[in-house]
């Protein structure tokens, strides 16, 4: 069964019961980039539970990562590059299980992750829509 219908996310690998119960991740789109015509696509893809775990562990601690990452329900990222300046913009969306989990992720992201990116220029936008987190980094 696993070879015919492989897991679609790291969540299904980390939590095999979700794979066997056919609990699929939420499909999201990364937020829209302002002035999108000035940019070209560089890369995009899924943002999984393991990705969130690594990010949280790197910027907080293992306890926080262990507690918050299993509340991930879906994610998508997109990186675009300004056609002239080559400046990158990161856009991603996450769906969390609860509003509180989304709020905590945002708090960590704004207080720990963004300040650590000292070489990144441009504006950052971090928003919450219910249980969804929307992030734009490096907007020119």
Coordinates of C-alpha atoms in Angstrom, one line a residue:
X1 CA 0.0 0.0 0.0
X2 CA 2.8 2.4 0.9
X3 CA 4.5 1.9 -2.5
X4 CA 1.2 2.4 -4.4
X5 CA 0.1 5.4 -2.4
X6 CA 3.2 7.0 -0.8
X7 CA 2.8 9.5 2.1
X8 CA 2.1 13.0 0.9
X9 CA 3.7 14.8 3.9
X10 CA 6.3 14.4 6.6
X11 CA 3.3 14.3 9.0
X12 CA 2.2 11.0 7.6
X13 CA 5.7 9.6 8.1
X14 CA 6.1 11.0 11.6
X15 CA 2.6 9.9 12.6
X16 CA 1.8 6.7 10.6
X17 CA -1.6 6.4 12.1
X18 CA -2.6 9.6 10.1
X19 CA -1.4 7.9 6.9
X20 CA -3.3 4.7 7.6
X21 CA -6.4 6.7 8.6
X22 CA -6.1 8.7 5.4
X23 CA -5.8 12.1 7.2
X24 CA -4.4 14.3 4.4
X25 CA -2.7 17.6 5.0
X26 CA -4.5 20.8 4.2
X27 CA -3.6 22.1 0.8
X28 CA -2.6 25.8 0.9
X29 CA -1.3 28.5 -1.4
X30 CA 1.5 30.8 -0.4
X31 CA 0.3 34.4 0.0
X32 CA 0.3 36.7 -3.0
X33 CA 3.4 38.8 -3.5
X34 CA 2.7 42.6 -3.8
X35 CA 3.7 43.9 -7.3
X36 CA 4.1 40.3 -8.5
X37 CA 4.9 41.3 -12.0
X38 CA 8.3 42.6 -10.8
X39 CA 9.3 39.1 -9.7
X40 CA 10.0 35.8 -11.3
X41 CA 9.5 32.4 -9.6
X42 CA 12.6 30.8 -8.1
X43 CA 11.2 27.8 -6.2
X44 CA 8.1 26.6 -4.4
X45 CA 6.9 23.6 -2.4
X46 CA 5.3 22.1 0.6
X47 CA 6.2 23.2 4.1
X48 CA 5.8 20.1 6.3
X49 CA 5.6 19.3 10.0
X50 CA 9.3 18.3 10.0
X51 CA 10.3 21.6 8.5
X52 CA 8.4 23.4 11.2
X53 CA 10.0 21.2 13.9
X54 CA 13.5 22.0 12.6
X55 CA 12.7 25.7 12.5
X56 CA 11.3 25.8 16.0
X57 CA 14.1 23.7 17.4
X58 CA 16.7 25.9 15.9
X59 CA 15.1 29.2 17.2
X60 CA 13.6 28.0 20.5
X61 CA 14.2 24.6 22.0
X62 CA 13.3 20.9 21.5
X63 CA 10.4 21.1 24.0
X64 CA 8.7 23.9 22.1
X65 CA 9.3 22.1 18.8
X66 CA 7.9 18.8 20.1
X67 CA 4.8 20.5 21.4
X68 CA 4.0 23.0 18.6
X69 CA 5.1 21.2 15.4
X70 CA 2.5 18.3 15.7
X71 CA -0.2 21.0 15.5
X72 CA 0.8 21.7 11.9
X73 CA -2.0 20.9 9.4
X74 CA -0.5 22.1 6.1
X75 CA 2.0 24.5 4.5
X76 CA 3.2 25.9 1.3
X77 CA 6.2 28.2 0.5
X78 CA 7.2 30.2 -2.5
X79 CA 10.4 32.1 -3.2
X80 CA 10.5 34.7 -5.9
X81 CA 13.3 36.9 -7.2
X82 CA 13.1 40.6 -8.3
X83 CA 13.7 40.6 -12.0
X84 CA 16.1 43.5 -11.8
X85 CA 17.8 43.5 -8.4
X86 CA 17.7 39.7 -7.9
X87 CA 16.4 40.4 -4.3
X88 CA 14.5 37.3 -3.0
X89 CA 11.1 37.4 -1.3
X90 CA 9.9 34.5 0.8
X91 CA 6.2 33.8 1.1
X92 CA 4.6 31.0 3.0
X93 CA 1.3 29.9 4.6
X94 CA 0.8 27.5 7.4
X95 CA -2.3 26.0 8.7
X96 CA -2.2 25.1 12.4
X97 CA -4.7 23.1 14.4
X98 CA -5.7 25.9 16.7
X99 CA -5.7 29.7 16.8
X100 CA -3.5 29.5 19.9
X101 CA -0.9 27.4 18.0
X102 CA -0.9 30.0 15.1
X103 CA -0.5 32.8 17.6
X104 CA 2.4 31.1 19.3
X105 CA 4.1 30.4 16.0
X106 CA 3.7 34.0 14.9
X107 CA 5.1 35.2 18.2
X108 CA 8.2 33.0 17.8
X109 CA 8.6 33.9 14.2
X110 CA 8.4 37.7 14.9
X111 CA 10.6 37.6 18.0
X112 CA 13.2 35.0 17.1
X113 CA 13.3 34.1 13.4
X114 CA 13.0 37.5 11.7
X115 CA 15.5 39.3 14.0
X116 CA 18.1 36.5 13.3
X117 CA 18.0 37.3 9.6
X118 CA 20.2 40.4 9.9
X119 CA 21.4 40.4 6.3
X120 CA 17.8 40.3 4.9
X121 CA 16.5 43.6 3.6
X122 CA 13.0 44.7 2.8
X123 CA 9.8 44.7 4.8
X124 CA 8.3 41.7 6.5
X125 CA 4.6 41.0 7.0
X126 CA 3.3 38.3 9.4
X127 CA -0.4 37.9 9.7
X128 CA -2.9 35.5 11.2
X129 CA -6.2 34.5 9.7
X130 CA -7.8 32.2 12.3
X131 CA -5.7 29.1 12.4
X132 CA -3.7 30.2 9.3
X133 CA -0.3 32.0 9.4
X134 CA 0.8 34.1 6.4
X135 CA 4.4 35.4 6.1
X136 CA 6.0 37.6 3.5
X137 CA 9.7 38.4 4.0
X138 CA 11.9 40.8 2.1
X139 CA 9.3 42.8 0.3
X140 CA 10.8 45.7 -1.6

